[in-house]
PDB file of C-alpha atoms in Angstrom:
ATOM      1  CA  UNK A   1     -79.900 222.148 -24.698  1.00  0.00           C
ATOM      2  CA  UNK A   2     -79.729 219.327 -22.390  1.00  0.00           C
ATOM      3  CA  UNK A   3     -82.631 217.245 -23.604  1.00  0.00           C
ATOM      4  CA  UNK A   4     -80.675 217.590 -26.981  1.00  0.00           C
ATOM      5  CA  UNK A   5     -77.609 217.044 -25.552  1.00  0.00           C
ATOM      6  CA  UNK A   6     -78.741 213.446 -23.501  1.00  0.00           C
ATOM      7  CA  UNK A   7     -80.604 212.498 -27.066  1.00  0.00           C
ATOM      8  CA  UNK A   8     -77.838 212.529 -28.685  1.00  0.00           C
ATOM      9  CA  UNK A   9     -75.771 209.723 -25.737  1.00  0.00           C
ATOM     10  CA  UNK A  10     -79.383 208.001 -24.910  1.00  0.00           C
ATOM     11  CA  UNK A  11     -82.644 208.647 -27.492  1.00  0.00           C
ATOM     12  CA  UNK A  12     -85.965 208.105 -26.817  1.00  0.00           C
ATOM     13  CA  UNK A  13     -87.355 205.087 -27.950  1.00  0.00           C
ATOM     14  CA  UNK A  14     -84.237 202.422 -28.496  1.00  0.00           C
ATOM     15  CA  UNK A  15     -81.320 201.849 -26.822  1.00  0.00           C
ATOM     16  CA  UNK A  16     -78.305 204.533 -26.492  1.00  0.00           C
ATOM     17  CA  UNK A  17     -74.809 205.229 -27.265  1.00  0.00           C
ATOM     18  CA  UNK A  18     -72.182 201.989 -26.674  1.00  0.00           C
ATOM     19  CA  UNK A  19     -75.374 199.807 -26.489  1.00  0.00           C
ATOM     20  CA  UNK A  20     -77.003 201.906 -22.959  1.00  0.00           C
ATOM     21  CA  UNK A  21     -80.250 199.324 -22.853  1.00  0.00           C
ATOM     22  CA  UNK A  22     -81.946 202.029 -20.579  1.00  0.00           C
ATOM     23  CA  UNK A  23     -84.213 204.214 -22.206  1.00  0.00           C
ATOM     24  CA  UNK A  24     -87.641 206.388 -21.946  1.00  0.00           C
ATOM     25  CA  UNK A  25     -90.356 204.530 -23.975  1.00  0.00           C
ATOM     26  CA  UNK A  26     -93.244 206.983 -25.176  1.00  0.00           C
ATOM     27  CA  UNK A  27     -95.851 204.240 -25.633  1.00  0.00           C
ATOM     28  CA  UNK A  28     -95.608 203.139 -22.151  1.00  0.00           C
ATOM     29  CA  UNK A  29     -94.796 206.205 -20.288  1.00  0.00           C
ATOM     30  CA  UNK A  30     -91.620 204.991 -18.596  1.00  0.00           C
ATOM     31  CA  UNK A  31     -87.939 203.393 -18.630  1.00  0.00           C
ATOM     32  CA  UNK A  32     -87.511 200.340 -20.416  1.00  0.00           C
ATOM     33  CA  UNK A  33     -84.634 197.979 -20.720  1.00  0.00           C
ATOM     34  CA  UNK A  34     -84.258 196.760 -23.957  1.00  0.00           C
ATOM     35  CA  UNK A  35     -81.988 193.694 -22.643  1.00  0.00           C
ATOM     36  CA  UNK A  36     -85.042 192.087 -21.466  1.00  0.00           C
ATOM     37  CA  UNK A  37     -87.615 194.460 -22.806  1.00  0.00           C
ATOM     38  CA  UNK A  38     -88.775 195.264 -19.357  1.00  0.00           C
ATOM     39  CA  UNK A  39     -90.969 198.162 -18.340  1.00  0.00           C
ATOM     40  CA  UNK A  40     -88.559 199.203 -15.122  1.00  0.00           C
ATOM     41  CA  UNK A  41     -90.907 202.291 -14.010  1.00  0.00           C
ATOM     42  CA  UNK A  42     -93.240 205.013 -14.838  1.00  0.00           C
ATOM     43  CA  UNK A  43     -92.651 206.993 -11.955  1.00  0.00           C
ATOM     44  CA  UNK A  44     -90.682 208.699  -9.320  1.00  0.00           C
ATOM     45  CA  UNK A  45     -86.895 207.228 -11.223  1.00  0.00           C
ATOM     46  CA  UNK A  46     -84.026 207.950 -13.600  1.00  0.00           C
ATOM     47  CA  UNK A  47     -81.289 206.448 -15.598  1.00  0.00           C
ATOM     48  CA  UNK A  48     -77.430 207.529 -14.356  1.00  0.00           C
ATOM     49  CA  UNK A  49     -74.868 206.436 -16.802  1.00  0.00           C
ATOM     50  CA  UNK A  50     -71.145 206.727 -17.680  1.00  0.00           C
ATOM     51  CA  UNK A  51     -70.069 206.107 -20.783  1.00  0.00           C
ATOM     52  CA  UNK A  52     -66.891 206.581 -22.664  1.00  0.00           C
ATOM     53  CA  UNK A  53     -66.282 208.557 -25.755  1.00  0.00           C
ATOM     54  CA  UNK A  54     -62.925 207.980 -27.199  1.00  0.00           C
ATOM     55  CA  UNK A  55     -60.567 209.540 -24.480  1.00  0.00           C
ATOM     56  CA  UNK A  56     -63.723 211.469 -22.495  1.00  0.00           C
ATOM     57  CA  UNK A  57     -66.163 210.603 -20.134  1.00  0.00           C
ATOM     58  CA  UNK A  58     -70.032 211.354 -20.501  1.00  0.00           C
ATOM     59  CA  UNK A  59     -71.857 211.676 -17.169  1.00  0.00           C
ATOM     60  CA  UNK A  60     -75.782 211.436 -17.931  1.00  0.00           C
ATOM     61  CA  UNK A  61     -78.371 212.519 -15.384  1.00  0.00           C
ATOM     62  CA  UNK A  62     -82.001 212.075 -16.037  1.00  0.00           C
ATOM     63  CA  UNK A  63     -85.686 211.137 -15.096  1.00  0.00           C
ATOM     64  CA  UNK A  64     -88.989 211.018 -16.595  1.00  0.00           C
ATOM     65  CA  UNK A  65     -89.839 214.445 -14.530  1.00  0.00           C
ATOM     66  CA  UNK A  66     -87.957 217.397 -13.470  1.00  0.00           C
ATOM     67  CA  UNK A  67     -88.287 216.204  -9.657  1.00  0.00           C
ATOM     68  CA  UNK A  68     -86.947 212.994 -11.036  1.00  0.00           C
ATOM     69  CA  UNK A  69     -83.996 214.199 -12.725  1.00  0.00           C
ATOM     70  CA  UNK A  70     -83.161 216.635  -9.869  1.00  0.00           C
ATOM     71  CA  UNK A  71     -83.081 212.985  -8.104  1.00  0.00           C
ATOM     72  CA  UNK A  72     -80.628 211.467 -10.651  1.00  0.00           C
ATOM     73  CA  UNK A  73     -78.461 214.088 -10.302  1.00  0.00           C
ATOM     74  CA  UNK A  74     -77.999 213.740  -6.740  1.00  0.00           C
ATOM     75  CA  UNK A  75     -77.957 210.015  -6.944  1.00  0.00           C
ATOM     76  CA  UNK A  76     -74.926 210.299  -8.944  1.00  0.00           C
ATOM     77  CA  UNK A  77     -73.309 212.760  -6.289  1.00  0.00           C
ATOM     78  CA  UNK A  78     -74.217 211.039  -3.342  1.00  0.00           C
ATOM     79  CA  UNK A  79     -73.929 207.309  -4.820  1.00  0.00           C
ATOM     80  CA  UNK A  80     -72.395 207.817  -8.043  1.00  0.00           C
ATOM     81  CA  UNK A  81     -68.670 206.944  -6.654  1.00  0.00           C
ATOM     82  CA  UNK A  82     -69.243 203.530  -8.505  1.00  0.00           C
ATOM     83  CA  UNK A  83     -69.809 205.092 -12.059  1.00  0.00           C
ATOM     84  CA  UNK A  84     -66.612 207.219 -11.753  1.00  0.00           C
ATOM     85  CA  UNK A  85     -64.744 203.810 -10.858  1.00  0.00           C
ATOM     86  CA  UNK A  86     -66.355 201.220 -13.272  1.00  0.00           C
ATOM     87  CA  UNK A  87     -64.467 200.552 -16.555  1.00  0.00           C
ATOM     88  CA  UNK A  88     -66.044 201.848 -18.936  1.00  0.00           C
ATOM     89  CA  UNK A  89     -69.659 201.824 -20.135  1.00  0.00           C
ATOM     90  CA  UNK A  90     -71.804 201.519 -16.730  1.00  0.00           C
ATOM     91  CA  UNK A  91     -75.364 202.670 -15.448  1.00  0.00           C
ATOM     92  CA  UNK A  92     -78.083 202.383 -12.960  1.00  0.00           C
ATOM     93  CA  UNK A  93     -81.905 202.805 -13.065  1.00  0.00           C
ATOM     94  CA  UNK A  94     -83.106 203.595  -9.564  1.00  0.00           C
ATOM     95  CA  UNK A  95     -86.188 204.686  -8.167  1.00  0.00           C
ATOM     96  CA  UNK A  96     -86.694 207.397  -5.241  1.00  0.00           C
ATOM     97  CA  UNK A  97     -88.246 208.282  -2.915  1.00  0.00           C
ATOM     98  CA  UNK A  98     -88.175 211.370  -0.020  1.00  0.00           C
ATOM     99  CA  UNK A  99     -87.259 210.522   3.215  1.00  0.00           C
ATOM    100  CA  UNK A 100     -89.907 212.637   5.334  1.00  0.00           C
ATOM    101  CA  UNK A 101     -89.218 213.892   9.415  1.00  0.00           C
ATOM    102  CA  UNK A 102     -92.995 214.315  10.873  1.00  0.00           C
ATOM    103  CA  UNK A 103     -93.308 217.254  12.993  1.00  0.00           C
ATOM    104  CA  UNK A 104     -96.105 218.587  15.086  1.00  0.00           C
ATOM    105  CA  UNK A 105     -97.276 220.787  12.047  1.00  0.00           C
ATOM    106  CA  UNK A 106     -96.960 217.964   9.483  1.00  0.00           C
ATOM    107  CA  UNK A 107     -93.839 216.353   7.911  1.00  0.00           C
ATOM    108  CA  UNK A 108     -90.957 218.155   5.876  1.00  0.00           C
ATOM    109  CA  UNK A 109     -88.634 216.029   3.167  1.00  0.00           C
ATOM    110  CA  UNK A 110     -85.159 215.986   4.711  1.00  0.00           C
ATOM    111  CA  UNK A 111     -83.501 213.608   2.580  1.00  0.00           C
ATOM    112  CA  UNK A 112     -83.862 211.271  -0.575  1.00  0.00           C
ATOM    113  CA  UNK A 113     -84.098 206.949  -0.559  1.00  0.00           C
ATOM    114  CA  UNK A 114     -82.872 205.285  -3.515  1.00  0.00           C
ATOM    115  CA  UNK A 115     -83.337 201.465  -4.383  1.00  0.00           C
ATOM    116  CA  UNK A 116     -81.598 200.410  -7.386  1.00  0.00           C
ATOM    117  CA  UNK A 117     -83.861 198.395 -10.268  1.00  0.00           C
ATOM    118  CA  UNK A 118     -81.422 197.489 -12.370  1.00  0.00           C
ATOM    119  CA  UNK A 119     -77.384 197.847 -13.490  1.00  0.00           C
ATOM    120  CA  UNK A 120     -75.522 197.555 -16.771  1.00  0.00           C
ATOM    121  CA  UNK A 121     -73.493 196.034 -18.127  1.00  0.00           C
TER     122      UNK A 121
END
């Protein structure tokens, strides 16, 4: 339901709803911005947007894996204060990364990085 759901606000292969240039290419495996045409990444990063839909706000969440999107989601969260204050149409593709503690017994992730790759509009 939610892969359906995101198709419908962001589709793979072209640009999304309101003009959203962020979107998963098939032929190259990652998230391209069709602004520029850019490949942005193939790995370990998501798309966050907002977008408006008449009188409602769409929140979308989502990477090129499940570990990814888990990553989006708390990107927008953690970080996502920005979206809920932009006017209208706004997102982010970021890439992650954990933030690892290293113990005697080997490391454990206690935390997530994110570096931002690009914004719109």
């Amino acid at each position: 339901l939610a892969n359906r759901f995101t198709a419908l606000f962001n589709p793979v292969g072209g640009p999304g709803y309101g003009g959203l240039p962020f979107y998963y290419d098939p032929s190259a495996g990652g998230i391209r911005d069709a602004r520029t045409g850019a490949l942005l990444c193939t790995s370990n990063c998501f798309v966050v947007a907002k977008l408006q839909v008449g009188s409602r706000t769409v929140y979308l969440a989502w990477g090129l894996g499940g570990e990814d999107t888990r990553a989006a989601a708390a990107y927008l969260f953690y970080r996502g204060g920005w979206l809920a204050a932009a006017r209208g149409h706004a997102a982010v593709v970021a890439r992650w990364s954990y933030i690892q503690h290293t113990l005697s017994s080997g490391s454990v992730n206690v935390g997530l990085s994110f570096v931002e790759i690009s914004r719109w509009p």
